[in-house]
């Protein structure tokens, strides 16, 4: 019997099961720099200690999505090594900022199991919690993923799908403790457009495109200690369904978030992800574009300095977003749309 | 009206205009490591805290060119998003060392405007100042760039080109405060050749060549938060004048500086850039070589421990520099020469 | 006479010669992050300060192989710039952990010289010592390398080959000072298999494969300030014996070590390398796999909390290791085997 691990199959999971994931990981300025180098983000709060201090913080918190990917990466070996597809995210909240020199670990609980009718695969729902070195929860999210069965005939008892919220309620959004947008320098942040200026229904073309290379996505995905084979092994994937390596879906989210600076430069914090789907695959050589739609505006209790924007972020490949490519009336996406993400961001208000 | 920004055009600038650029950026050891990984520099002062301490400093200052690129990167969104070509640099001085954990920001003043006779484009001259978190100037330089007009018929008043110094005067060169080359360890630095050993007119082939990949230059250019589209978007550039992404000119400067270690290992500090031109484009797949010429030697006031060398650094692509490829009598460069840079470096002297 | 350096040739060395190498190099979290991004390591001790603290340490020590490559890189300009092949390693011991913000330098002594019968080349044996900023030895190893002669007719006196130990004795293995595996959390580290569970002769397929891109290996090798031309210059190598850049052998070692996590997740420290050979070259585009064999188990004097495993790590390219590809009875390796490494690792024992 070998000591190497080939991952869990659908019938290995049970509802209520708790998985403590390897490997705890200390983030440093090195991780932040690499994240910047790969995605090119320009949001001031995640870029500058001096800017963070001007808002009352001690230092720049680590980009929420970097923390998300680090937590997600840990779950792959236990949850999705035998996954066919990553189906969706929900109820993701960022609960405590992560700083350089803090250590992240992750725990998941299986909250749903649903076998597919062909009995070859089933859907596994997990709620994953990211923890810091003091055991405090820094983020939490649900994802569901289609996982192969080892044995099509295996019986899986106690199946059920969880009820998930359509969106995180604005009352449940958590700001960085101590942050005060009262002396916010919008010019330094890169845009004059504040929370007050956005209206529900408004669409924004983020204009710029970013081409992805094999090295780029593999560097980032390894940085996150994400071990999903499809991202890394051309020797196998060259024989597979796409003939090439598939890019980690989270790579698209971070690229699109970085590109969205052009139009949303003051959306300093991502505080929740309501829903997200990778609707088509991305490959090296493709160029990613994106556009946003303002879904909803919400005041935040007790805060006159900032408000929340619920945003839809849609990314494409090899297609400009000047005409806002979208799903059709039946909910079908064009082949060049790759991401449909629904999230809450916090943005300063006019004084 | 959209909230995304497509950049300023020639007629949007006016002489005297001051632009405060986004995004302030805190540098860490992560930025330094990535810079090393991309360019492969080996100068001891920028590599080692212990070496810096042996020269009386508290720690290793950040490579001057890394600071330069970080400042330059911030200016792109405001100055050169609609640029046809980056034409030159002058009067660049490094005035205060930057250290890890310091934050850089940038301000530019428009100091010249000159429309081209075809009325499609004009030249914009800016003096850019890099500032640290305390508002102190760390570097300053002039660059000029050819920018498209939105409307060829637009009138631009008050045009003039600035007078620029041919070179920074040795009296204006600024050393790292507190540095003492008196106990300099040349063997550890990698070369026995000190300031005393170089003569004006001397040419040095730096021998080694470095091939550039798409990922390499995009990682670095994104690290610098430089958003010039030509470097990143193959979907558009594939249809453009070169059929591929153009590499950031500053990438060539840093590569050539790193390669120049072999022959100039003791040129520990770049203290000024007198002039610089990107005379031909560089693309991924090309191999960069370079050679240097000693233009001038200068003693530094009150310093017996070090002197200044004015150096010309010429870089080529896919061509060895053993025969010192150069412009001809008419000032025309061969197609494989890509950079002609004139700068001041500080080098230790014999005791 | 030029000031650039084209490297030493076989006849430039003499037994007893000591070479102090450039460039001293301070490691930061940036180097650690890049190392993680390139190789994807997941060993808990090298990943997490919190995990290190749970074992009684102050912080996570830098991965031993990162320290090794940093030391090795410094030696290239003096030892192997004119090398034909890197032939082997022996007697490598890791003597003191390296931490972020420490500075590494390197010194080598020539301990053997052996001209080849064709008189075109000779073998140079060096013992290289890696030192920290306080002059303490952090690691030491012997390598031998075939170096070209400048002049085939040159006489080289006092030739001899050193006697090298077949393996480092378990009594000479050095643990990280103060480490206590008594409260080791194997679940968090990623595997239930401890020292007690491995048996001599056991073979482990590490399952996963990792494809290497040009950018990946060049980024890492430049990070290590390794200047061997064959890794970087496609303009020259395109005309050379392989028609392309050759990947640094140490890259394979680090990739295989990272992949070996799947099966050896608790092998937290590499404490010695007994022998190592790069038996075939690796190129960009290849996918690396590996397998391990347990050669020997050793108790460590006075330690009930951990033991040593002597492991053989064999890496392949574009070939799964499910059938443990190996040399044949005559010691000949298949063309797709690229590395055969013999090393000691420390692993926790059951309480």
CSV table of N, CA and C in Angstrom, one decimal, chain B residues 41-47 51 55 61-65 94 175-176 179 181 184-186 188-198 204 206 256-272 292-294 296 300 305-313 343-349, chain C residues 3 23:
chain,number,residue,atom,x,y,z
B,41,UNK,N,20.2,40.7,-11.2
B,41,UNK,CA,21.3,41.6,-10.8
B,41,UNK,C,22.1,41.0,-9.7
B,42,UNK,N,23.4,41.4,-9.7
B,42,UNK,CA,24.3,40.8,-8.7
B,42,UNK,C,25.1,41.9,-8.0
B,43,UNK,N,24.8,43.1,-8.1
B,43,UNK,CA,25.6,44.2,-7.4
B,43,UNK,C,25.4,44.0,-5.9
B,44,UNK,N,26.5,44.0,-5.2
B,44,UNK,CA,26.5,43.6,-3.8
B,44,UNK,C,25.7,44.6,-2.9
B,45,UNK,N,25.8,45.8,-3.1
B,45,UNK,CA,25.1,46.8,-2.3
B,45,UNK,C,23.6,46.6,-2.3
B,46,UNK,N,23.0,46.3,-3.5
B,46,UNK,CA,21.6,46.1,-3.6
B,46,UNK,C,21.2,44.7,-3.2
B,47,UNK,N,22.2,43.8,-3.0
B,47,UNK,CA,21.9,42.4,-2.7
B,47,UNK,C,22.0,42.0,-1.3
B,51,UNK,N,26.5,43.4,3.5
B,51,UNK,CA,27.5,44.2,2.7
B,51,UNK,C,27.2,45.7,2.9
B,55,UNK,N,29.5,49.0,4.8
B,55,UNK,CA,29.8,50.3,4.3
B,55,UNK,C,29.2,51.4,5.1
B,61,UNK,N,19.9,49.4,0.4
B,61,UNK,CA,18.9,50.2,-0.2
B,61,UNK,C,18.3,49.5,-1.4
B,62,UNK,N,17.1,49.8,-1.8
B,62,UNK,CA,16.5,49.2,-2.9
B,62,UNK,C,17.2,49.6,-4.2
B,63,UNK,N,17.3,48.8,-5.1
B,63,UNK,CA,17.9,49.1,-6.4
B,63,UNK,C,17.3,50.4,-7.0
B,64,UNK,N,18.1,51.3,-7.4
B,64,UNK,CA,17.6,52.6,-7.9
B,64,UNK,C,16.7,52.4,-9.1
B,65,UNK,N,17.0,51.5,-9.9
B,65,UNK,CA,16.1,51.3,-11.1
B,65,UNK,C,14.8,50.7,-10.7
B,94,UNK,N,18.9,60.5,-8.7
B,94,UNK,CA,18.5,59.7,-7.5
B,94,UNK,C,18.9,60.4,-6.3
B,175,UNK,N,25.2,61.0,-3.2
B,175,UNK,CA,25.5,59.6,-2.7
B,175,UNK,C,24.5,59.2,-1.6
B,176,UNK,N,24.4,57.9,-1.4
B,176,UNK,CA,23.6,57.4,-0.2
B,176,UNK,C,24.2,58.0,1.0
B,179,UNK,N,27.3,56.6,3.5
B,179,UNK,CA,28.0,55.5,2.9
B,179,UNK,C,29.5,55.8,2.9
B,181,UNK,N,33.0,54.0,1.5
B,181,UNK,CA,33.6,52.9,0.7
B,181,UNK,C,35.0,52.5,1.2
B,184,UNK,N,35.7,48.8,1.7
B,184,UNK,CA,35.1,48.1,0.6
B,184,UNK,C,35.8,46.7,0.3
B,185,UNK,N,35.0,45.7,0.2
B,185,UNK,CA,35.5,44.3,-0.1
B,185,UNK,C,35.3,44.0,-1.6
B,186,UNK,N,36.2,44.3,-2.4
B,186,UNK,CA,36.1,44.2,-3.9
B,186,UNK,C,35.9,42.7,-4.3
B,188,UNK,N,34.5,40.3,-2.6
B,188,UNK,CA,33.2,39.9,-2.3
B,188,UNK,C,32.2,40.5,-3.3
B,189,UNK,N,32.5,41.7,-3.8
B,189,UNK,CA,31.7,42.4,-4.7
B,189,UNK,C,31.8,41.8,-6.1
B,190,UNK,N,32.9,41.1,-6.4
B,190,UNK,CA,33.0,40.4,-7.6
B,190,UNK,C,33.9,40.8,-8.7
B,191,UNK,N,34.8,41.9,-8.4
B,191,UNK,CA,35.7,42.3,-9.4
B,191,UNK,C,36.8,43.1,-8.7
B,192,UNK,N,38.0,43.0,-9.2
B,192,UNK,CA,39.2,43.8,-8.7
B,192,UNK,C,39.3,45.2,-9.3
B,193,UNK,N,38.4,45.5,-10.3
B,193,UNK,CA,38.5,46.7,-11.0
B,193,UNK,C,37.8,47.9,-10.3
B,194,UNK,N,38.5,48.8,-9.8
B,194,UNK,CA,38.0,50.0,-9.1
B,194,UNK,C,38.0,51.2,-10.0
B,195,UNK,N,37.4,52.3,-9.5
B,195,UNK,CA,37.3,53.6,-10.3
B,195,UNK,C,38.6,54.0,-10.9
B,196,UNK,N,39.7,53.8,-10.2
B,196,UNK,CA,41.0,54.2,-10.7
B,196,UNK,C,41.4,53.4,-11.9
B,197,UNK,N,40.8,52.3,-12.1
B,197,UNK,CA,41.3,51.4,-13.2
B,197,UNK,C,40.6,51.7,-14.6
B,198,UNK,N,39.6,52.5,-14.5
B,198,UNK,CA,38.8,52.8,-15.8
B,198,UNK,C,39.3,54.0,-16.4
B,204,UNK,N,33.7,48.2,-22.9
B,204,UNK,CA,33.6,46.9,-22.2
B,204,UNK,C,32.5,46.1,-22.8
B,206,UNK,N,30.0,43.2,-22.2
B,206,UNK,CA,29.5,42.5,-21.0
B,206,UNK,C,29.3,41.0,-21.2
B,256,UNK,N,20.0,45.3,-19.1
B,256,UNK,CA,21.4,45.8,-19.5
B,256,UNK,C,22.2,46.1,-18.2
B,257,UNK,N,21.6,46.8,-17.3
B,257,UNK,CA,22.3,47.2,-16.1
B,257,UNK,C,22.7,45.9,-15.3
B,258,UNK,N,21.9,44.9,-15.3
B,258,UNK,CA,22.2,43.6,-14.6
B,258,UNK,C,23.3,42.9,-15.3
B,259,UNK,N,23.3,42.9,-16.7
B,259,UNK,CA,24.3,42.2,-17.4
B,259,UNK,C,25.6,42.9,-17.3
B,260,UNK,N,25.6,44.3,-17.1
B,260,UNK,CA,26.8,45.0,-17.0
B,260,UNK,C,27.6,44.7,-15.8
B,261,UNK,N,27.1,43.9,-14.9
B,261,UNK,CA,27.9,43.5,-13.7
B,261,UNK,C,29.2,42.9,-14.2
B,262,UNK,N,29.1,42.1,-15.3
B,262,UNK,CA,30.3,41.5,-15.8
B,262,UNK,C,31.2,42.5,-16.5
B,263,UNK,N,32.0,43.2,-15.7
B,263,UNK,CA,32.8,44.3,-16.3
B,263,UNK,C,32.7,45.6,-15.4
B,264,UNK,N,31.6,45.7,-14.7
B,264,UNK,CA,31.3,46.9,-13.9
B,264,UNK,C,30.8,46.5,-12.5
B,265,UNK,N,31.3,45.4,-12.0
B,265,UNK,CA,30.7,44.9,-10.7
B,265,UNK,C,30.8,45.8,-9.6
B,266,UNK,N,31.7,46.8,-9.6
B,266,UNK,CA,31.8,47.7,-8.5
B,266,UNK,C,31.1,49.0,-8.7
B,267,UNK,N,30.4,49.1,-9.8
B,267,UNK,CA,29.5,50.3,-10.1
B,267,UNK,C,28.3,50.2,-9.2
B,268,UNK,N,28.4,50.4,-7.9
B,268,UNK,CA,27.4,50.0,-6.9
B,268,UNK,C,26.1,50.8,-7.0
B,269,UNK,N,26.3,52.1,-7.3
B,269,UNK,CA,25.1,53.0,-7.3
B,269,UNK,C,24.9,53.7,-8.7
B,270,UNK,N,23.7,53.6,-9.2
B,270,UNK,CA,23.4,54.5,-10.3
B,270,UNK,C,22.9,55.8,-9.7
B,271,UNK,N,23.5,56.9,-9.9
B,271,UNK,CA,23.2,58.2,-9.3
B,271,UNK,C,22.5,59.2,-10.2
B,272,UNK,N,22.6,59.0,-11.5
B,272,UNK,CA,21.9,59.9,-12.4
B,272,UNK,C,21.8,59.2,-13.8
B,292,UNK,N,29.4,48.7,-22.7
B,292,UNK,CA,29.5,50.0,-22.1
B,292,UNK,C,30.8,50.7,-22.6
B,293,UNK,N,30.6,52.0,-22.6
B,293,UNK,CA,31.8,52.9,-22.9
B,293,UNK,C,31.9,53.9,-21.7
B,294,UNK,N,33.2,54.1,-21.3
B,294,UNK,CA,33.4,55.1,-20.2
B,294,UNK,C,33.5,56.4,-20.9
B,296,UNK,N,33.4,59.5,-19.2
B,296,UNK,CA,34.0,60.5,-18.4
B,296,UNK,C,34.2,60.0,-17.0
B,300,UNK,N,34.5,63.1,-6.8
B,300,UNK,CA,33.4,63.6,-6.1
B,300,UNK,C,33.8,64.5,-5.0
B,305,UNK,N,37.1,58.2,-1.2
B,305,UNK,CA,36.8,56.7,-1.2
B,305,UNK,C,36.0,56.3,-2.4
B,306,UNK,N,35.5,57.2,-3.2
B,306,UNK,CA,34.8,56.8,-4.4
B,306,UNK,C,34.8,57.9,-5.4
B,307,UNK,N,34.5,57.5,-6.6
B,307,UNK,CA,34.4,58.5,-7.7
B,307,UNK,C,33.2,58.2,-8.6
B,308,UNK,N,33.0,59.0,-9.6
B,308,UNK,CA,31.9,58.8,-10.5
B,308,UNK,C,32.4,58.4,-11.9
B,309,UNK,N,31.7,57.5,-12.5
B,309,UNK,CA,32.0,57.2,-13.9
B,309,UNK,C,30.7,57.5,-14.7
B,310,UNK,N,30.9,58.3,-15.8
B,310,UNK,CA,29.8,58.5,-16.7
B,310,UNK,C,30.0,57.4,-17.8
B,311,UNK,N,28.9,56.7,-17.9
B,311,UNK,CA,28.9,55.5,-18.7
B,311,UNK,C,27.9,55.5,-19.8
B,312,UNK,N,28.2,55.0,-20.9
B,312,UNK,CA,27.2,54.8,-22.0
B,312,UNK,C,26.9,53.3,-22.0
B,313,UNK,N,25.7,52.9,-21.9
B,313,UNK,CA,25.3,51.5,-21.9
B,313,UNK,C,24.4,51.3,-23.2
B,343,UNK,N,24.6,57.4,-18.3
B,343,UNK,CA,24.3,57.5,-16.9
B,343,UNK,C,25.6,57.7,-16.1
B,344,UNK,N,25.4,58.1,-14.8
B,344,UNK,CA,26.5,58.2,-13.9
B,344,UNK,C,26.4,57.1,-12.8
B,345,UNK,N,27.5,56.5,-12.6
B,345,UNK,CA,27.5,55.5,-11.5
B,345,UNK,C,28.6,55.9,-10.5
B,346,UNK,N,28.5,55.4,-9.3
B,346,UNK,CA,29.5,55.6,-8.3
B,346,UNK,C,30.3,54.3,-8.1
B,347,UNK,N,31.6,54.4,-8.0
B,347,UNK,CA,32.4,53.3,-7.8
B,347,UNK,C,33.5,53.6,-6.8
B,348,UNK,N,33.8,52.6,-5.9
B,348,UNK,CA,34.9,52.8,-5.0
B,348,UNK,C,36.3,53.1,-5.6
B,349,UNK,N,37.1,53.9,-4.9
B,349,UNK,CA,38.5,54.1,-5.4
B,349,UNK,C,39.4,53.4,-4.5
C,3,UNK,N,37.6,44.3,-18.9
C,3,UNK,CA,37.3,44.1,-17.5
C,3,UNK,C,36.2,43.0,-17.3
C,23,UNK,N,28.1,37.0,-5.0
C,23,UNK,CA,27.7,38.2,-4.3
C,23,UNK,C,27.0,37.8,-3.0
